[in-house]
């Protein structure tokens, strides 16, 4: 899904900043992988950038287009990855202005999407 061009360097900087505030053991798990260039590139391209696109475009897309974009984003998340990305939806940091008018139900749909786990990973926490 390449519908929005957001500077990858700014996104990487925001992710790195978020790593510093992650609780243990998420910080260790994510930081170890973040140091690996293939993982970092894949995470930004396949998980973080599509999320930013859905947040940015989710304000103006009709329901059908948003649902289609969400369905096309076919990835699963480790709990630590969800912890890194959750603030991008909730209005924290880097893309605060983009989140400003995001309808609550679409933000909730994105948060629920982050709950999609890889097979064999720990179950998501029941409450946020």
GROMACS .gro file of C-alpha atoms in nm:
model
  128
    1UNK     CA    1   0.000   0.000   0.000
    2UNK     CA    2   0.188   0.308  -0.123
    3UNK     CA    3  -0.073   0.581  -0.111
    4UNK     CA    4   0.103   0.831   0.109
    5UNK     CA    5   0.462   0.947   0.114
    6UNK     CA    6   0.583   1.008   0.467
    7UNK     CA    7   0.953   1.059   0.537
    8UNK     CA    8   1.088   0.723   0.647
    9UNK     CA    9   1.376   0.887   0.837
   10UNK     CA   10   1.131   1.083   1.054
   11UNK     CA   11   0.932   0.767   1.118
   12UNK     CA   12   1.247   0.573   1.211
   13UNK     CA   13   1.345   0.851   1.451
   14UNK     CA   14   1.004   0.838   1.619
   15UNK     CA   15   1.027   0.459   1.649
   16UNK     CA   16   1.374   0.482   1.800
   17UNK     CA   17   1.249   0.740   2.050
   18UNK     CA   18   0.961   0.508   2.142
   19UNK     CA   19   1.201   0.217   2.200
   20UNK     CA   20   1.359   0.414   2.483
   21UNK     CA   21   1.028   0.424   2.671
   22UNK     CA   22   0.917   0.066   2.610
   23UNK     CA   23   0.872  -0.148   2.919
   24UNK     CA   24   1.084  -0.457   2.962
   25UNK     CA   25   1.087  -0.724   2.803
   26UNK     CA   26   0.942  -0.546   2.497
   27UNK     CA   27   1.233  -0.303   2.486
   28UNK     CA   28   1.493  -0.580   2.472
   29UNK     CA   29   1.299  -0.785   2.216
   30UNK     CA   30   1.238  -0.493   1.982
   31UNK     CA   31   1.576  -0.322   2.025
   32UNK     CA   32   1.757  -0.645   1.938
   33UNK     CA   33   1.565  -0.676   1.613
   34UNK     CA   34   1.572  -0.302   1.535
   35UNK     CA   35   1.953  -0.324   1.511
   36UNK     CA   36   1.919  -0.567   1.219
   37UNK     CA   37   1.891  -0.376   0.893
   38UNK     CA   38   1.660  -0.625   0.713
   39UNK     CA   39   1.417  -0.628   1.007
   40UNK     CA   40   1.425  -0.249   1.040
   41UNK     CA   41   1.356  -0.198   0.670
   42UNK     CA   42   1.078  -0.457   0.668
   43UNK     CA   43   0.917  -0.317   0.984
   44UNK     CA   44   0.911   0.038   0.846
   45UNK     CA   45   0.789  -0.062   0.498
   46UNK     CA   46   0.535  -0.329   0.592
   47UNK     CA   47   0.405  -0.222   0.931
   48UNK     CA   48   0.484   0.137   1.029
   49UNK     CA   49   0.443   0.316   0.694
   50UNK     CA   50   0.109   0.150   0.609
   51UNK     CA   51  -0.012   0.245   0.958
   52UNK     CA   52   0.085   0.607   0.901
   53UNK     CA   53  -0.094   0.594   0.564
   54UNK     CA   54  -0.412   0.456   0.723
   55UNK     CA   55  -0.404   0.722   0.994
   56UNK     CA   56  -0.341   1.005   0.749
   57UNK     CA   57  -0.587   0.894   0.483
   58UNK     CA   58  -0.839   0.746   0.728
   59UNK     CA   59  -0.978   1.092   0.801
   60UNK     CA   60  -1.092   1.151   0.446
   61UNK     CA   61  -1.156   0.809   0.300
   62UNK     CA   62  -1.510   0.675   0.287
   63UNK     CA   63  -1.587   0.368   0.498
   64UNK     CA   64  -1.546   0.125   0.209
   65UNK     CA   65  -1.205   0.260   0.106
   66UNK     CA   66  -1.083   0.256   0.467
   67UNK     CA   67  -1.204  -0.101   0.517
   68UNK     CA   68  -1.033  -0.208   0.194
   69UNK     CA   69  -0.706  -0.038   0.296
   70UNK     CA   70  -0.721  -0.207   0.635
   71UNK     CA   71  -0.790  -0.545   0.473
   72UNK     CA   72  -0.496  -0.503   0.233
   73UNK     CA   73  -0.262  -0.444   0.527
   74UNK     CA   74  -0.206  -0.815   0.577
   75UNK     CA   75   0.047  -0.836   0.860
   76UNK     CA   76   0.058  -0.971   1.212
   77UNK     CA   77   0.233  -0.812   1.506
   78UNK     CA   78   0.445  -0.923   1.796
   79UNK     CA   79   0.333  -0.760   2.122
   80UNK     CA   80   0.647  -0.543   2.130
   81UNK     CA   81   0.577  -0.418   1.776
   82UNK     CA   82   0.225  -0.323   1.875
   83UNK     CA   83   0.363  -0.136   2.176
   84UNK     CA   84   0.589   0.062   1.944
   85UNK     CA   85   0.313   0.147   1.696
   86UNK     CA   86   0.019   0.210   1.933
   87UNK     CA   87   0.121   0.574   2.013
   88UNK     CA   88   0.111   0.656   1.641
   89UNK     CA   89  -0.263   0.585   1.649
   90UNK     CA   90  -0.337   0.737   1.987
   91UNK     CA   91  -0.203   1.082   1.901
   92UNK     CA   92   0.140   1.071   2.054
   93UNK     CA   93   0.447   1.229   1.903
   94UNK     CA   94   0.541   1.240   1.539
   95UNK     CA   95   0.212   1.250   1.352
   96UNK     CA   96  -0.008   1.425   1.607
   97UNK     CA   97  -0.160   1.661   1.351
   98UNK     CA   98  -0.251   1.370   1.126
   99UNK     CA   99  -0.438   1.198   1.405
  100UNK     CA  100  -0.632   1.508   1.503
  101UNK     CA  101  -0.948   1.440   1.302
  102UNK     CA  102  -0.926   1.062   1.275
  103UNK     CA  103  -1.271   0.924   1.364
  104UNK     CA  104  -1.268   0.731   1.691
  105UNK     CA  105  -1.409   0.415   1.533
  106UNK     CA  106  -1.130   0.411   1.275
  107UNK     CA  107  -0.866   0.463   1.541
  108UNK     CA  108  -1.022   0.174   1.732
  109UNK     CA  109  -1.016  -0.044   1.418
  110UNK     CA  110  -0.644   0.030   1.379
  111UNK     CA  111  -0.577  -0.050   1.745
  112UNK     CA  112  -0.763  -0.379   1.704
  113UNK     CA  113  -0.554  -0.453   1.394
  114UNK     CA  114  -0.240  -0.417   1.606
  115UNK     CA  115  -0.378  -0.697   1.823
  116UNK     CA  116  -0.328  -0.943   1.534
  117UNK     CA  117  -0.056  -1.171   1.670
  118UNK     CA  118   0.192  -1.399   1.506
  119UNK     CA  119   0.121  -1.766   1.566
  120UNK     CA  120   0.292  -1.876   1.882
  121UNK     CA  121   0.343  -1.528   2.028
  122UNK     CA  122   0.202  -1.417   2.360
  123UNK     CA  123  -0.168  -1.326   2.364
  124UNK     CA  124  -0.263  -0.960   2.364
  125UNK     CA  125  -0.344  -0.788   2.690
  126UNK     CA  126  -0.718  -0.777   2.754
  127UNK     CA  127  -0.730  -0.407   2.838
  128UNK     CA  128  -0.538  -0.111   2.704
   0.00000   0.00000   0.00000
